[in-house]
């Protein structure tokens, strides 16, 4: 019974918002009239003329967010660790390259392969984004 009363209040509010019924409504129907007016109302104005340019500039400024500075810090830490590892273990790794059966040479080559594949995939993505497909 309560659902039916609610439904009727919604309908009275919608008709009042459309101007089909007088505006002397009970409080529940008045609330639904406010909702109906908000739903059927048109926007007051169009977005500003430079809206798209401003939105694109905002996205470009904040594209990386916190990831970009953190990636730079991580890259710096990686470079320092790489230099440190080269100083400490450089002679052993050089020997590993001279003897191809060593497990260390496999890991170094796997790392180099990852770097090369990442670079190649990035270059292919850049080429694919170009409208004319030129390099």
C-alpha positions as a LaTeX table, in Angstrom:
\begin{tabular}{lrrr}
\hline
Residue & $x$ (\AA) & $y$ (\AA) & $z$ (\AA) \\
\hline
Unk1 & 0.00 & 0.00 & 0.00 \\
Unk2 & 2.89 & 2.32 & 0.82 \\
Unk3 & 4.49 & 1.62 & $-2.59$ \\
Unk4 & 1.29 & 2.63 & $-4.36$ \\
Unk5 & 1.16 & 5.92 & $-2.43$ \\
Unk6 & 4.79 & 6.58 & $-3.33$ \\
Unk7 & 4.12 & 5.83 & $-6.99$ \\
Unk8 & 1.13 & 8.17 & $-7.09$ \\
Unk9 & 3.21 & 10.94 & $-5.46$ \\
Unk10 & 5.89 & 10.45 & $-8.11$ \\
Unk11 & 3.31 & 10.69 & $-10.89$ \\
Unk12 & 1.70 & 13.82 & $-9.39$ \\
Unk13 & 5.12 & 15.40 & $-9.03$ \\
Unk14 & 5.98 & 14.60 & $-12.67$ \\
Unk15 & 2.67 & 16.03 & $-13.94$ \\
Unk16 & 3.18 & 19.16 & $-11.84$ \\
Unk17 & 6.71 & 19.61 & $-13.20$ \\
Unk18 & 5.34 & 19.36 & $-16.74$ \\
Unk19 & 2.59 & 21.90 & $-15.88$ \\
Unk20 & $-0.24$ & 19.41 & $-16.37$ \\
Unk21 & $-1.70$ & 19.67 & $-12.86$ \\
Unk22 & $-2.10$ & 22.45 & $-10.36$ \\
Unk23 & 0.79 & 23.06 & $-7.99$ \\
Unk24 & $-1.15$ & 22.47 & $-4.75$ \\
Unk25 & 0.48 & 19.19 & $-3.89$ \\
Unk26 & 1.17 & 17.28 & $-0.72$ \\
Unk27 & 4.76 & 17.51 & 0.61 \\
Unk28 & 5.84 & 14.15 & $-0.88$ \\
Unk29 & 4.61 & 15.09 & $-4.37$ \\
Unk30 & 6.32 & 18.50 & $-4.02$ \\
Unk31 & 9.64 & 16.72 & $-3.42$ \\
Unk32 & 9.09 & 14.56 & $-6.49$ \\
Unk33 & 8.22 & 17.68 & $-8.50$ \\
Unk34 & 11.67 & 19.07 & $-7.65$ \\
Unk35 & 13.29 & 15.87 & $-8.82$ \\
Unk36 & 11.22 & 15.81 & $-12.02$ \\
Unk37 & 12.12 & 19.44 & $-12.81$ \\
Unk38 & 15.81 & 18.64 & $-12.39$ \\
Unk39 & 15.51 & 15.62 & $-14.67$ \\
Unk40 & 13.61 & 17.36 & $-17.49$ \\
Unk41 & 15.43 & 20.70 & $-17.35$ \\
Unk42 & 17.84 & 21.66 & $-20.10$ \\
Unk43 & 21.36 & 22.86 & $-19.31$ \\
Unk44 & 21.53 & 26.61 & $-18.88$ \\
Unk45 & 24.50 & 27.13 & $-21.18$ \\
Unk46 & 27.02 & 25.40 & $-23.36$ \\
Unk47 & 30.54 & 24.68 & $-22.15$ \\
Unk48 & 33.09 & 27.41 & $-22.82$ \\
Unk49 & 34.61 & 27.56 & $-26.30$ \\
Unk50 & 38.07 & 26.52 & $-25.11$ \\
Unk51 & 36.78 & 23.70 & $-22.92$ \\
Unk52 & 38.33 & 20.91 & $-25.00$ \\
Unk53 & 41.72 & 22.66 & $-25.22$ \\
Unk54 & 41.75 & 23.30 & $-21.46$ \\
Unk55 & 40.74 & 19.73 & $-20.68$ \\
Unk56 & 43.45 & 18.35 & $-22.97$ \\
Unk57 & 46.05 & 20.65 & $-21.40$ \\
Unk58 & 44.97 & 19.54 & $-17.92$ \\
Unk59 & 45.29 & 15.87 & $-18.88$ \\
Unk60 & 48.71 & 16.49 & $-20.46$ \\
Unk61 & 49.96 & 18.26 & $-17.32$ \\
Unk62 & 48.76 & 15.55 & $-14.98$ \\
Unk63 & 49.17 & 12.54 & $-17.25$ \\
Unk64 & 51.86 & 10.77 & $-15.25$ \\
Unk65 & 50.68 & 11.86 & $-11.82$ \\
Unk66 & 52.97 & 10.58 & $-9.12$ \\
Unk67 & 54.18 & 7.73 & $-11.31$ \\
Unk68 & 56.49 & 9.91 & $-13.40$ \\
Unk69 & 58.60 & 11.28 & $-10.49$ \\
Unk70 & 58.63 & 7.88 & $-8.78$ \\
Unk71 & 59.79 & 6.26 & $-12.01$ \\
Unk72 & 62.66 & 8.73 & $-12.20$ \\
Unk73 & 63.65 & 7.98 & $-8.60$ \\
Unk74 & 63.47 & 4.26 & $-9.31$ \\
Unk75 & 65.59 & 4.68 & $-12.43$ \\
Unk76 & 68.20 & 6.62 & $-10.43$ \\
Unk77 & 68.29 & 3.94 & $-7.71$ \\
Unk78 & 68.60 & 1.27 & $-10.39$ \\
Unk79 & 71.49 & 3.13 & $-12.05$ \\
Unk80 & 73.32 & 3.49 & $-8.73$ \\
Unk81 & 72.76 & $-0.20$ & $-7.97$ \\
Unk82 & 73.97 & $-1.13$ & $-11.44$ \\
Unk83 & 77.16 & 0.88 & $-11.02$ \\
Unk84 & 77.67 & $-0.61$ & $-7.56$ \\
Unk85 & 77.16 & $-4.15$ & $-8.85$ \\
Unk86 & 79.54 & $-3.49$ & $-11.75$ \\
Unk87 & 82.21 & $-2.28$ & $-9.34$ \\
Unk88 & 81.77 & $-5.17$ & $-6.91$ \\
Unk89 & 81.06 & $-8.05$ & $-9.31$ \\
Unk90 & 82.39 & $-6.73$ & $-12.62$ \\
Unk91 & 85.35 & $-9.08$ & $-12.86$ \\
Unk92 & 83.20 & $-12.14$ & $-12.20$ \\
Unk93 & 80.65 & $-11.14$ & $-14.83$ \\
Unk94 & 83.37 & $-10.47$ & $-17.36$ \\
Unk95 & 84.63 & $-13.99$ & $-16.74$ \\
Unk96 & 81.08 & $-15.29$ & $-17.13$ \\
Unk97 & 80.90 & $-13.80$ & $-20.61$ \\
Unk98 & 84.18 & $-15.41$ & $-21.52$ \\
Unk99 & 82.78 & $-18.81$ & $-20.50$ \\
Unk100 & 79.33 & $-19.07$ & $-22.16$ \\
Unk101 & 78.12 & $-22.05$ & $-20.12$ \\
Unk102 & 77.94 & $-20.06$ & $-16.87$ \\
Unk103 & 74.45 & $-19.41$ & $-15.38$ \\
Unk104 & 75.32 & $-15.75$ & $-14.78$ \\
Unk105 & 75.78 & $-15.11$ & $-18.49$ \\
Unk106 & 72.27 & $-16.44$ & $-19.15$ \\
Unk107 & 70.75 & $-14.02$ & $-16.66$ \\
Unk108 & 72.66 & $-11.09$ & $-18.07$ \\
Unk109 & 71.56 & $-11.98$ & $-21.59$ \\
Unk110 & 67.96 & $-12.39$ & $-20.41$ \\
Unk111 & 68.09 & $-8.92$ & $-18.86$ \\
Unk112 & 69.52 & $-7.43$ & $-22.04$ \\
Unk113 & 66.81 & $-9.17$ & $-24.07$ \\
Unk114 & 64.13 & $-7.60$ & $-21.83$ \\
Unk115 & 65.61 & $-4.15$ & $-22.33$ \\
Unk116 & 65.78 & $-4.58$ & $-26.10$ \\
Unk117 & 62.24 & $-5.98$ & $-26.33$ \\
Unk118 & 60.89 & $-3.11$ & $-24.22$ \\
Unk119 & 62.60 & $-0.56$ & $-26.44$ \\
Unk120 & 61.37 & $-2.23$ & $-29.64$ \\
Unk121 & 57.78 & $-2.46$ & $-28.38$ \\
Unk122 & 57.86 & 1.23 & $-27.41$ \\
Unk123 & 59.12 & 2.19 & $-30.87$ \\
Unk124 & 56.39 & 0.10 & $-32.51$ \\
Unk125 & 53.75 & 1.76 & $-30.34$ \\
Unk126 & 54.99 & 5.21 & $-31.37$ \\
Unk127 & 54.92 & 4.22 & $-35.05$ \\
Unk128 & 51.43 & 2.72 & $-34.71$ \\
Unk129 & 50.07 & 5.99 & $-33.23$ \\
Unk130 & 51.20 & 8.03 & $-36.22$ \\
Unk131 & 48.38 & 8.62 & $-38.70$ \\
Unk132 & 50.57 & 8.20 & $-41.79$ \\
Unk133 & 52.58 & 5.23 & $-40.42$ \\
Unk134 & 55.94 & 6.84 & $-41.26$ \\
Unk135 & 58.98 & 6.41 & $-39.00$ \\
\hline
\end{tabular}
